[in-house]
Amino acid sequence: MLTLSGNLFEAAPEDMREEQVACLVEARHVRIERIVSLGQKSPPGFWYDQPWAEWVVVLAGSAGLRFEGEAEVKVLSEGDYILVPAHVKHRVEWTSKDHATIWLAVHYPETA
């Protein structure tokens, strides 16, 4: 039997110039990722427009998400989660620069 294990709170890599994304589980209709950010944000003018739904929770740190058409940035802190439906344009405005933001993201197709 093959098992996969690890620790979601494992320390962030020393070199955090780039956001770190690790796929933890991938199956036919789901992908679960651990994302570690340290000050990263979406490039100016860039919007995610994903063909799948994404449920994301902040396990550590904090971040600001902006959704197209909304004036306010949604601030996510430890324990906060949000569901982003498919094709809802959004961007990461900021992630904590003081300590790593650890996200757990679950991607899946929306059913009709």
Backbone as XML, in Angstrom:
<?xml version="1.0"?>
<chain id="A" units="angstrom">
  <residue number="1" name="MET">
    <atom name="N" x="0.854" y="-1.188" z="0.000"/>
    <atom name="CA" x="0.000" y="0.000" z="0.000"/>
    <atom name="C" x="0.889" y="1.237" z="0.000"/>
  </residue>
  <residue number="2" name="LEU">
    <atom name="N" x="0.633" y="2.131" z="-0.915"/>
    <atom name="CA" x="1.373" y="3.380" z="-1.003"/>
    <atom name="C" x="0.641" y="4.438" z="-0.191"/>
  </residue>
  <residue number="3" name="THR">
    <atom name="N" x="1.333" y="5.079" z="0.726"/>
    <atom name="CA" x="0.719" y="6.157" z="1.502"/>
    <atom name="C" x="1.480" y="7.444" z="1.259"/>
  </residue>
  <residue number="4" name="LEU">
    <atom name="N" x="0.773" y="8.534" z="1.382"/>
    <atom name="CA" x="1.349" y="9.863" z="1.222"/>
    <atom name="C" x="1.121" y="10.602" z="2.521"/>
  </residue>
  <residue number="5" name="SER">
    <atom name="N" x="2.176" y="11.143" z="3.070"/>
    <atom name="CA" x="2.014" y="11.895" z="4.311"/>
    <atom name="C" x="2.958" y="13.088" z="4.299"/>
  </residue>
  <residue number="6" name="GLY">
    <atom name="N" x="2.715" y="14.003" z="5.197"/>
    <atom name="CA" x="3.533" y="15.199" z="5.306"/>
    <atom name="C" x="2.968" y="16.080" z="6.393"/>
  </residue>
  <residue number="7" name="ASN">
    <atom name="N" x="3.401" y="17.328" z="6.417"/>
    <atom name="CA" x="2.928" y="18.283" z="7.405"/>
    <atom name="C" x="2.599" y="19.583" z="6.681"/>
  </residue>
  <residue number="8" name="LEU">
    <atom name="N" x="1.345" y="20.018" z="6.799"/>
    <atom name="CA" x="0.914" y="21.235" z="6.111"/>
    <atom name="C" x="1.629" y="22.477" z="6.626"/>
  </residue>
  <residue number="9" name="PHE">
    <atom name="N" x="2.138" y="22.417" z="7.858"/>
    <atom name="CA" x="2.802" y="23.570" z="8.448"/>
    <atom name="C" x="4.321" y="23.506" z="8.325"/>
  </residue>
  <residue number="10" name="GLU">
    <atom name="N" x="4.806" y="22.614" z="7.500"/>
    <atom name="CA" x="6.239" y="22.508" z="7.249"/>
    <atom name="C" x="6.789" y="23.887" z="6.903"/>
  </residue>
  <residue number="11" name="ALA">
    <atom name="N" x="7.971" y="24.160" z="7.390"/>
    <atom name="CA" x="8.573" y="25.480" z="7.183"/>
    <atom name="C" x="8.656" y="25.826" z="5.699"/>
  </residue>
  <residue number="12" name="ALA">
    <atom name="N" x="8.507" y="27.094" z="5.421"/>
    <atom name="CA" x="8.634" y="27.586" z="4.046"/>
    <atom name="C" x="10.082" y="27.435" z="3.593"/>
  </residue>
  <residue number="13" name="PRO">
    <atom name="N" x="10.295" y="27.212" z="2.310"/>
    <atom name="CA" x="11.657" y="27.125" z="1.792"/>
    <atom name="C" x="12.430" y="28.427" z="2.058"/>
  </residue>
  <residue number="14" name="GLU">
    <atom name="N" x="13.729" y="28.325" z="2.105"/>
    <atom name="CA" x="14.580" y="29.501" z="2.344"/>
    <atom name="C" x="14.394" y="30.550" z="1.247"/>
  </residue>
  <residue number="15" name="ASP">
    <atom name="N" x="14.344" y="30.108" z="0.002"/>
    <atom name="CA" x="14.215" y="31.023" z="-1.133"/>
    <atom name="C" x="12.732" y="31.208" z="-1.453"/>
  </residue>
  <residue number="16" name="MET">
    <atom name="N" x="12.181" y="32.327" z="-1.046"/>
    <atom name="CA" x="10.754" y="32.574" z="-1.272"/>
    <atom name="C" x="10.537" y="33.699" z="-2.283"/>
  </residue>
  <residue number="17" name="ARG">
    <atom name="N" x="11.420" y="33.818" z="-3.256"/>
    <atom name="CA" x="11.191" y="34.803" z="-4.319"/>
    <atom name="C" x="9.965" y="34.429" z="-5.132"/>
  </residue>
  <residue number="18" name="GLU">
    <atom name="N" x="9.681" y="33.126" z="-5.190"/>
    <atom name="CA" x="8.519" y="32.621" z="-5.923"/>
    <atom name="C" x="7.577" y="31.933" z="-4.939"/>
  </residue>
  <residue number="19" name="GLU">
    <atom name="N" x="6.307" y="32.032" z="-5.204"/>
    <atom name="CA" x="5.315" y="31.290" z="-4.443"/>
    <atom name="C" x="5.564" y="29.801" z="-4.655"/>
  </residue>
  <residue number="20" name="GLN">
    <atom name="N" x="5.397" y="29.001" z="-3.613"/>
    <atom name="CA" x="5.638" y="27.560" z="-3.689"/>
    <atom name="C" x="4.302" y="26.827" z="-3.743"/>
  </residue>
  <residue number="21" name="VAL">
    <atom name="N" x="4.099" y="26.030" z="-4.785"/>
    <atom name="CA" x="2.860" y="25.268" z="-4.949"/>
    <atom name="C" x="3.227" y="23.789" z="-5.023"/>
  </residue>
  <residue number="22" name="ALA">
    <atom name="N" x="2.600" y="22.987" z="-4.144"/>
    <atom name="CA" x="2.837" y="21.542" z="-4.139"/>
    <atom name="C" x="1.500" y="20.828" z="-4.251"/>
  </residue>
  <residue number="23" name="CYS">
    <atom name="N" x="1.380" y="19.959" z="-5.230"/>
    <atom name="CA" x="0.172" y="19.153" z="-5.379"/>
    <atom name="C" x="0.240" y="18.016" z="-4.368"/>
  </residue>
  <residue number="24" name="LEU">
    <atom name="N" x="-0.744" y="17.944" z="-3.478"/>
    <atom name="CA" x="-0.781" y="16.899" z="-2.454"/>
    <atom name="C" x="-1.580" y="15.689" z="-2.906"/>
  </residue>
  <residue number="25" name="VAL">
    <atom name="N" x="-2.667" y="15.937" z="-3.637"/>
    <atom name="CA" x="-3.534" y="14.870" z="-4.125"/>
    <atom name="C" x="-4.076" y="15.293" z="-5.482"/>
  </residue>
  <residue number="26" name="GLU">
    <atom name="N" x="-4.046" y="14.365" z="-6.423"/>
    <atom name="CA" x="-4.671" y="14.631" z="-7.716"/>
    <atom name="C" x="-5.394" y="13.378" z="-8.157"/>
  </residue>
  <residue number="27" name="ALA">
    <atom name="N" x="-6.658" y="13.521" z="-8.450"/>
    <atom name="CA" x="-7.488" y="12.423" z="-8.926"/>
    <atom name="C" x="-8.331" y="12.942" z="-10.082"/>
  </residue>
  <residue number="28" name="ARG">
    <atom name="N" x="-9.187" y="12.110" z="-10.584"/>
    <atom name="CA" x="-9.955" y="12.460" z="-11.785"/>
    <atom name="C" x="-10.703" y="13.786" z="-11.652"/>
  </residue>
  <residue number="29" name="HIS">
    <atom name="N" x="-11.320" y="14.041" z="-10.504"/>
    <atom name="CA" x="-12.152" y="15.232" z="-10.377"/>
    <atom name="C" x="-11.730" y="16.161" z="-9.245"/>
  </residue>
  <residue number="30" name="VAL">
    <atom name="N" x="-10.528" y="16.024" z="-8.757"/>
    <atom name="CA" x="-10.091" y="16.891" z="-7.657"/>
    <atom name="C" x="-8.573" y="17.029" z="-7.653"/>
  </residue>
  <residue number="31" name="ARG">
    <atom name="N" x="-8.129" y="18.211" z="-7.264"/>
    <atom name="CA" x="-6.700" y="18.473" z="-7.048"/>
    <atom name="C" x="-6.598" y="19.281" z="-5.761"/>
  </residue>
  <residue number="32" name="ILE">
    <atom name="N" x="-5.757" y="18.821" z="-4.849"/>
    <atom name="CA" x="-5.546" y="19.521" z="-3.581"/>
    <atom name="C" x="-4.103" y="19.992" z="-3.552"/>
  </residue>
  <residue number="33" name="GLU">
    <atom name="N" x="-3.932" y="21.299" z="-3.299"/>
    <atom name="CA" x="-2.600" y="21.904" z="-3.307"/>
    <atom name="C" x="-2.304" y="22.584" z="-1.984"/>
  </residue>
  <residue number="34" name="ARG">
    <atom name="N" x="-1.040" y="22.569" z="-1.614"/>
    <atom name="CA" x="-0.516" y="23.402" z="-0.528"/>
    <atom name="C" x="0.243" y="24.525" z="-1.202"/>
  </residue>
  <residue number="35" name="ILE">
    <atom name="N" x="-0.112" y="25.757" z="-0.877"/>
    <atom name="CA" x="0.528" y="26.929" z="-1.473"/>
    <atom name="C" x="1.149" y="27.735" z="-0.347"/>
  </residue>
  <residue number="36" name="VAL">
    <atom name="N" x="2.398" y="28.135" z="-0.528"/>
    <atom name="CA" x="3.088" y="28.959" z="0.461"/>
    <atom name="C" x="3.492" y="30.263" z="-0.213"/>
  </residue>
  <residue number="37" name="SER">
    <atom name="N" x="3.030" y="31.373" z="0.352"/>
    <atom name="CA" x="3.307" y="32.706" z="-0.186"/>
    <atom name="C" x="4.018" y="33.536" z="0.873"/>
  </residue>
  <residue number="38" name="LEU">
    <atom name="N" x="4.864" y="34.421" z="0.436"/>
    <atom name="CA" x="5.532" y="35.360" z="1.340"/>
    <atom name="C" x="5.692" y="36.681" z="0.594"/>
  </residue>
  <residue number="39" name="GLY">
    <atom name="N" x="4.626" y="37.483" z="0.633"/>
    <atom name="CA" x="4.651" y="38.776" z="-0.033"/>
    <atom name="C" x="4.271" y="38.742" z="-1.507"/>
  </residue>
  <residue number="40" name="GLN">
    <atom name="N" x="4.026" y="37.563" z="-2.059"/>
    <atom name="CA" x="3.659" y="37.496" z="-3.469"/>
    <atom name="C" x="2.234" y="38.007" z="-3.674"/>
  </residue>
  <residue number="41" name="LYS">
    <atom name="N" x="1.985" y="38.479" z="-4.880"/>
    <atom name="CA" x="0.662" y="38.947" z="-5.277"/>
    <atom name="C" x="0.535" y="38.787" z="-6.779"/>
  </residue>
  <residue number="42" name="SER">
    <atom name="N" x="-0.681" y="38.938" z="-7.279"/>
    <atom name="CA" x="-0.908" y="38.836" z="-8.717"/>
    <atom name="C" x="-0.252" y="40.018" z="-9.427"/>
  </residue>
  <residue number="43" name="PRO">
    <atom name="N" x="0.273" y="39.796" z="-10.629"/>
    <atom name="CA" x="0.856" y="40.900" z="-11.393"/>
    <atom name="C" x="-0.200" y="41.964" z="-11.703"/>
  </residue>
  <residue number="44" name="PRO">
    <atom name="N" x="0.214" y="43.217" z="-11.888"/>
    <atom name="CA" x="-0.742" y="44.286" z="-12.230"/>
    <atom name="C" x="-1.570" y="43.907" z="-13.452"/>
  </residue>
  <residue number="45" name="GLY">
    <atom name="N" x="-2.889" y="44.078" z="-13.344"/>
    <atom name="CA" x="-3.783" y="43.813" z="-14.460"/>
    <atom name="C" x="-4.139" y="42.353" z="-14.681"/>
  </residue>
  <residue number="46" name="PHE">
    <atom name="N" x="-3.513" y="41.427" z="-13.923"/>
    <atom name="CA" x="-3.779" y="39.999" z="-14.110"/>
    <atom name="C" x="-4.969" y="39.559" z="-13.267"/>
  </residue>
  <residue number="47" name="TRP">
    <atom name="N" x="-5.865" y="38.773" z="-13.884"/>
    <atom name="CA" x="-7.019" y="38.201" z="-13.180"/>
    <atom name="C" x="-7.055" y="36.700" z="-13.438"/>
  </residue>
  <residue number="48" name="TYR">
    <atom name="N" x="-7.219" y="35.917" z="-12.387"/>
    <atom name="CA" x="-7.470" y="34.485" z="-12.564"/>
    <atom name="C" x="-8.877" y="34.326" z="-13.132"/>
  </residue>
  <residue number="49" name="ASP">
    <atom name="N" x="-9.019" y="33.440" z="-14.111"/>
    <atom name="CA" x="-10.319" y="33.089" z="-14.700"/>
    <atom name="C" x="-10.260" y="31.589" z="-14.939"/>
  </residue>
  <residue number="50" name="GLN">
    <atom name="N" x="-10.507" y="30.822" z="-13.886"/>
    <atom name="CA" x="-10.282" y="29.384" z="-13.898"/>
    <atom name="C" x="-11.528" y="28.622" z="-14.345"/>
  </residue>
  <residue number="51" name="PRO">
    <atom name="N" x="-11.342" y="27.545" z="-15.112"/>
    <atom name="CA" x="-12.485" y="26.757" z="-15.573"/>
    <atom name="C" x="-12.999" y="25.782" z="-14.508"/>
  </residue>
  <residue number="52" name="TRP">
    <atom name="N" x="-12.470" y="25.840" z="-13.293"/>
    <atom name="CA" x="-12.877" y="24.962" z="-12.202"/>
    <atom name="C" x="-13.179" y="25.799" z="-10.966"/>
  </residue>
  <residue number="53" name="ALA">
    <atom name="N" x="-13.921" y="25.218" z="-10.037"/>
    <atom name="CA" x="-14.177" y="25.867" z="-8.753"/>
    <atom name="C" x="-12.949" y="25.663" z="-7.866"/>
  </residue>
  <residue number="54" name="GLU">
    <atom name="N" x="-12.758" y="26.592" z="-6.939"/>
    <atom name="CA" x="-11.632" y="26.487" z="-6.002"/>
    <atom name="C" x="-12.110" y="26.874" z="-4.607"/>
  </residue>
  <residue number="55" name="TRP">
    <atom name="N" x="-11.965" y="25.929" z="-3.689"/>
    <atom name="CA" x="-12.221" y="26.198" z="-2.272"/>
    <atom name="C" x="-10.851" y="26.340" z="-1.631"/>
  </residue>
  <residue number="56" name="VAL">
    <atom name="N" x="-10.641" y="27.443" z="-0.936"/>
    <atom name="CA" x="-9.318" y="27.704" z="-0.367"/>
    <atom name="C" x="-9.463" y="28.147" z="1.079"/>
  </residue>
  <residue number="57" name="VAL">
    <atom name="N" x="-8.527" y="27.684" z="1.923"/>
    <atom name="CA" x="-8.486" y="28.073" z="3.332"/>
    <atom name="C" x="-7.071" y="28.561" z="3.648"/>
  </residue>
  <residue number="58" name="VAL">
    <atom name="N" x="-6.992" y="29.615" z="4.448"/>
    <atom name="CA" x="-5.694" y="30.110" z="4.920"/>
    <atom name="C" x="-5.411" y="29.418" z="6.248"/>
  </residue>
  <residue number="59" name="LEU">
    <atom name="N" x="-4.346" y="28.633" z="6.272"/>
    <atom name="CA" x="-3.964" y="27.912" z="7.480"/>
    <atom name="C" x="-3.050" y="28.743" z="8.370"/>
  </residue>
  <residue number="60" name="ALA">
    <atom name="N" x="-2.246" y="29.603" z="7.756"/>
    <atom name="CA" x="-1.332" y="30.475" z="8.492"/>
    <atom name="C" x="-1.131" y="31.739" z="7.665"/>
  </residue>
  <residue number="61" name="GLY">
    <atom name="N" x="-0.859" y="32.853" z="8.338"/>
    <atom name="CA" x="-0.627" y="34.107" z="7.636"/>
    <atom name="C" x="-1.923" y="34.804" z="7.264"/>
  </residue>
  <residue number="62" name="SER">
    <atom name="N" x="-1.857" y="35.632" z="6.225"/>
    <atom name="CA" x="-3.030" y="36.383" z="5.777"/>
    <atom name="C" x="-2.830" y="36.818" z="4.336"/>
  </residue>
  <residue number="63" name="ALA">
    <atom name="N" x="-3.955" y="37.171" z="3.705"/>
    <atom name="CA" x="-3.920" y="37.571" z="2.297"/>
    <atom name="C" x="-5.142" y="38.417" z="1.986"/>
  </residue>
  <residue number="64" name="GLY">
    <atom name="N" x="-5.037" y="39.173" z="0.893"/>
    <atom name="CA" x="-6.156" y="39.967" z="0.405"/>
    <atom name="C" x="-6.528" y="39.519" z="-0.992"/>
  </residue>
  <residue number="65" name="LEU">
    <atom name="N" x="-7.789" y="39.166" z="-1.196"/>
    <atom name="CA" x="-8.290" y="38.768" z="-2.510"/>
    <atom name="C" x="-9.245" y="39.829" z="-3.023"/>
  </residue>
  <residue number="66" name="ARG">
    <atom name="N" x="-9.153" y="40.115" z="-4.313"/>
    <atom name="CA" x="-10.082" y="41.037" z="-4.960"/>
    <atom name="C" x="-10.846" y="40.261" z="-6.018"/>
  </residue>
  <residue number="67" name="PHE">
    <atom name="N" x="-12.151" y="40.518" z="-6.075"/>
    <atom name="CA" x="-13.005" y="39.911" z="-7.085"/>
    <atom name="C" x="-13.463" y="40.994" z="-8.039"/>
  </residue>
  <residue number="68" name="GLU">
    <atom name="N" x="-13.459" y="40.676" z="-9.331"/>
    <atom name="CA" x="-13.849" y="41.645" z="-10.349"/>
    <atom name="C" x="-15.238" y="42.192" z="-10.027"/>
  </residue>
  <residue number="69" name="GLY">
    <atom name="N" x="-15.352" y="43.509" z="-10.091"/>
    <atom name="CA" x="-16.626" y="44.165" z="-9.852"/>
    <atom name="C" x="-16.897" y="44.504" z="-8.396"/>
  </residue>
  <residue number="70" name="GLU">
    <atom name="N" x="-16.021" y="44.089" z="-7.496"/>
    <atom name="CA" x="-16.193" y="44.400" z="-6.080"/>
    <atom name="C" x="-15.163" y="45.441" z="-5.663"/>
  </residue>
  <residue number="71" name="ALA">
    <atom name="N" x="-15.599" y="46.451" z="-4.945"/>
    <atom name="CA" x="-14.703" y="47.532" z="-4.530"/>
    <atom name="C" x="-13.788" y="47.111" z="-3.383"/>
  </residue>
  <residue number="72" name="GLU">
    <atom name="N" x="-14.308" y="46.280" z="-2.490"/>
    <atom name="CA" x="-13.559" y="45.914" z="-1.285"/>
    <atom name="C" x="-12.695" y="44.677" z="-1.513"/>
  </residue>
  <residue number="73" name="VAL">
    <atom name="N" x="-11.509" y="44.698" z="-0.939"/>
    <atom name="CA" x="-10.644" y="43.520" z="-0.915"/>
    <atom name="C" x="-11.105" y="42.637" z="0.237"/>
  </residue>
  <residue number="74" name="LYS">
    <atom name="N" x="-11.240" y="41.339" z="-0.022"/>
    <atom name="CA" x="-11.601" y="40.392" z="1.038"/>
    <atom name="C" x="-10.322" y="39.968" z="1.747"/>
  </residue>
  <residue number="75" name="VAL">
    <atom name="N" x="-10.241" y="40.248" z="3.020"/>
    <atom name="CA" x="-9.070" y="39.878" z="3.811"/>
    <atom name="C" x="-9.310" y="38.505" z="4.425"/>
  </residue>
  <residue number="76" name="LEU">
    <atom name="N" x="-8.382" y="37.594" z="4.180"/>
    <atom name="CA" x="-8.446" y="36.255" z="4.745"/>
    <atom name="C" x="-7.330" y="36.107" z="5.769"/>
  </residue>
  <residue number="77" name="SER">
    <atom name="N" x="-7.698" y="35.677" z="6.960"/>
    <atom name="CA" x="-6.741" y="35.416" z="8.031"/>
    <atom name="C" x="-6.787" y="33.935" z="8.371"/>
  </residue>
  <residue number="78" name="GLU">
    <atom name="N" x="-5.952" y="33.521" z="9.298"/>
    <atom name="CA" x="-5.870" y="32.108" z="9.669"/>
    <atom name="C" x="-7.250" y="31.542" z="9.983"/>
  </residue>
  <residue number="79" name="GLY">
    <atom name="N" x="-7.589" y="30.456" z="9.314"/>
    <atom name="CA" x="-8.869" y="29.792" z="9.510"/>
    <atom name="C" x="-9.959" y="30.231" z="8.556"/>
  </residue>
  <residue number="80" name="ASP">
    <atom name="N" x="-9.761" y="31.343" z="7.854"/>
    <atom name="CA" x="-10.775" y="31.836" z="6.913"/>
    <atom name="C" x="-10.716" y="31.031" z="5.614"/>
  </residue>
  <residue number="81" name="TYR">
    <atom name="N" x="-11.893" y="30.753" z="5.065"/>
    <atom name="CA" x="-11.962" y="30.052" z="3.789"/>
    <atom name="C" x="-12.954" y="30.760" z="2.873"/>
  </residue>
  <residue number="82" name="ILE">
    <atom name="N" x="-12.833" y="30.439" z="1.589"/>
    <atom name="CA" x="-13.717" y="31.046" z="0.599"/>
    <atom name="C" x="-13.857" y="30.083" z="-0.575"/>
  </residue>
  <residue number="83" name="LEU">
    <atom name="N" x="-15.025" y="30.083" z="-1.177"/>
    <atom name="CA" x="-15.272" y="29.295" z="-2.377"/>
    <atom name="C" x="-15.305" y="30.248" z="-3.562"/>
  </residue>
  <residue number="84" name="VAL">
    <atom name="N" x="-14.478" y="29.973" z="-4.549"/>
    <atom name="CA" x="-14.433" y="30.773" z="-5.770"/>
    <atom name="C" x="-15.030" y="29.917" z="-6.896"/>
  </residue>
  <residue number="85" name="PRO">
    <atom name="N" x="-16.241" y="30.239" z="-7.349"/>
    <atom name="CA" x="-16.840" y="29.459" z="-8.435"/>
    <atom name="C" x="-16.017" y="29.582" z="-9.727"/>
  </residue>
  <residue number="86" name="ALA">
    <atom name="N" x="-16.217" y="28.629" z="-10.614"/>
    <atom name="CA" x="-15.533" y="28.656" z="-11.912"/>
    <atom name="C" x="-15.827" y="29.970" z="-12.629"/>
  </residue>
  <residue number="87" name="HIS">
    <atom name="N" x="-14.829" y="30.494" z="-13.290"/>
    <atom name="CA" x="-14.899" y="31.704" z="-14.121"/>
    <atom name="C" x="-15.252" y="32.984" z="-13.362"/>
  </residue>
  <residue number="88" name="VAL">
    <atom name="N" x="-15.109" y="32.980" z="-12.062"/>
    <atom name="CA" x="-15.236" y="34.220" z="-11.300"/>
    <atom name="C" x="-13.840" y="34.844" z="-11.250"/>
  </residue>
  <residue number="89" name="LYS">
    <atom name="N" x="-13.699" y="35.984" z="-11.901"/>
    <atom name="CA" x="-12.377" y="36.615" z="-11.996"/>
    <atom name="C" x="-11.964" y="37.171" z="-10.633"/>
  </residue>
  <residue number="90" name="HIS">
    <atom name="N" x="-10.725" y="36.832" z="-10.260"/>
    <atom name="CA" x="-10.192" y="37.257" z="-8.971"/>
    <atom name="C" x="-8.681" y="37.377" z="-9.058"/>
  </residue>
  <residue number="91" name="ARG">
    <atom name="N" x="-8.117" y="38.041" z="-8.062"/>
    <atom name="CA" x="-6.666" y="38.238" z="-8.021"/>
    <atom name="C" x="-6.224" y="38.312" z="-6.567"/>
  </residue>
  <residue number="92" name="VAL">
    <atom name="N" x="-4.945" y="38.022" z="-6.338"/>
    <atom name="CA" x="-4.362" y="38.153" z="-5.009"/>
    <atom name="C" x="-3.756" y="39.549" z="-4.932"/>
  </residue>
  <residue number="93" name="GLU">
    <atom name="N" x="-4.307" y="40.403" z="-4.086"/>
    <atom name="CA" x="-3.809" y="41.771" z="-3.937"/>
    <atom name="C" x="-2.544" y="41.824" z="-3.085"/>
  </residue>
  <residue number="94" name="TRP">
    <atom name="N" x="-2.464" y="40.954" z="-2.070"/>
    <atom name="CA" x="-1.289" y="40.918" z="-1.204"/>
    <atom name="C" x="-1.290" y="39.638" z="-0.374"/>
  </residue>
  <residue number="95" name="THR">
    <atom name="N" x="-0.112" y="39.231" z="0.043"/>
    <atom name="CA" x="0.051" y="38.205" z="1.065"/>
    <atom name="C" x="1.035" y="38.749" z="2.092"/>
  </residue>
  <residue number="96" name="SER">
    <atom name="N" x="0.941" y="38.232" z="3.292"/>
    <atom name="CA" x="1.769" y="38.706" z="4.391"/>
    <atom name="C" x="3.247" y="38.679" z="4.016"/>
  </residue>
  <residue number="97" name="LYS">
    <atom name="N" x="3.953" y="39.751" z="4.363"/>
    <atom name="CA" x="5.404" y="39.829" z="4.139"/>
    <atom name="C" x="6.179" y="39.447" z="5.393"/>
  </residue>
  <residue number="98" name="ASP">
    <atom name="N" x="5.491" y="39.428" z="6.548"/>
    <atom name="CA" x="6.156" y="39.156" z="7.824"/>
    <atom name="C" x="6.394" y="37.682" z="8.065"/>
  </residue>
  <residue number="99" name="HIS">
    <atom name="N" x="5.433" y="36.857" z="7.682"/>
    <atom name="CA" x="5.591" y="35.412" z="7.818"/>
    <atom name="C" x="4.766" y="34.728" z="6.729"/>
  </residue>
  <residue number="100" name="ALA">
    <atom name="N" x="5.121" y="33.510" z="6.444"/>
    <atom name="CA" x="4.518" y="32.795" z="5.316"/>
    <atom name="C" x="3.012" y="32.639" z="5.469"/>
  </residue>
  <residue number="101" name="THR">
    <atom name="N" x="2.325" y="32.793" z="4.350"/>
    <atom name="CA" x="0.905" y="32.460" z="4.265"/>
    <atom name="C" x="0.829" y="31.063" z="3.673"/>
  </residue>
  <residue number="102" name="ILE">
    <atom name="N" x="0.188" y="30.163" z="4.407"/>
    <atom name="CA" x="0.023" y="28.784" z="3.948"/>
    <atom name="C" x="-1.445" y="28.582" z="3.600"/>
  </residue>
  <residue number="103" name="TRP">
    <atom name="N" x="-1.679" y="28.237" z="2.349"/>
    <atom name="CA" x="-3.024" y="28.008" z="1.832"/>
    <atom name="C" x="-3.216" y="26.510" z="1.587"/>
  </residue>
  <residue number="104" name="LEU">
    <atom name="N" x="-4.443" y="26.047" z="1.711"/>
    <atom name="CA" x="-4.830" y="24.733" z="1.235"/>
    <atom name="C" x="-5.926" y="24.988" z="0.211"/>
  </residue>
  <residue number="105" name="ALA">
    <atom name="N" x="-5.691" y="24.562" z="-1.023"/>
    <atom name="CA" x="-6.635" y="24.825" z="-2.119"/>
    <atom name="C" x="-7.158" y="23.513" z="-2.678"/>
  </residue>
  <residue number="106" name="VAL">
    <atom name="N" x="-8.471" y="23.452" z="-2.833"/>
    <atom name="CA" x="-9.117" y="22.279" z="-3.420"/>
    <atom name="C" x="-9.775" y="22.732" z="-4.717"/>
  </residue>
  <residue number="107" name="HIS">
    <atom name="N" x="-9.333" y="22.139" z="-5.826"/>
    <atom name="CA" x="-9.854" y="22.469" z="-7.158"/>
    <atom name="C" x="-10.733" y="21.312" z="-7.638"/>
  </residue>
  <residue number="108" name="TYR">
    <atom name="N" x="-11.900" y="21.658" z="-8.185"/>
    <atom name="CA" x="-12.788" y="20.609" z="-8.679"/>
    <atom name="C" x="-13.715" y="21.195" z="-9.728"/>
  </residue>
  <residue number="109" name="PRO">
    <atom name="N" x="-14.234" y="20.359" z="-10.643"/>
    <atom name="CA" x="-15.174" y="20.872" z="-11.646"/>
    <atom name="C" x="-16.531" y="21.116" z="-10.991"/>
  </residue>
  <residue number="110" name="GLU">
    <atom name="N" x="-17.174" y="22.179" z="-11.428"/>
    <atom name="CA" x="-18.529" y="22.437" z="-10.943"/>
    <atom name="C" x="-19.497" y="21.544" z="-11.704"/>
  </residue>
  <residue number="111" name="THR">
    <atom name="N" x="-20.505" y="21.069" z="-11.014"/>
    <atom name="CA" x="-21.506" y="20.256" z="-11.681"/>
    <atom name="C" x="-22.614" y="21.136" z="-12.198"/>
  </residue>
  <residue number="112" name="ALA">
    <atom name="N" x="-23.230" y="20.732" z="-13.283"/>
    <atom name="CA" x="-24.305" y="21.537" z="-13.889"/>
    <atom name="C" x="-25.590" y="21.408" z="-13.116"/>
  </residue>
</chain>
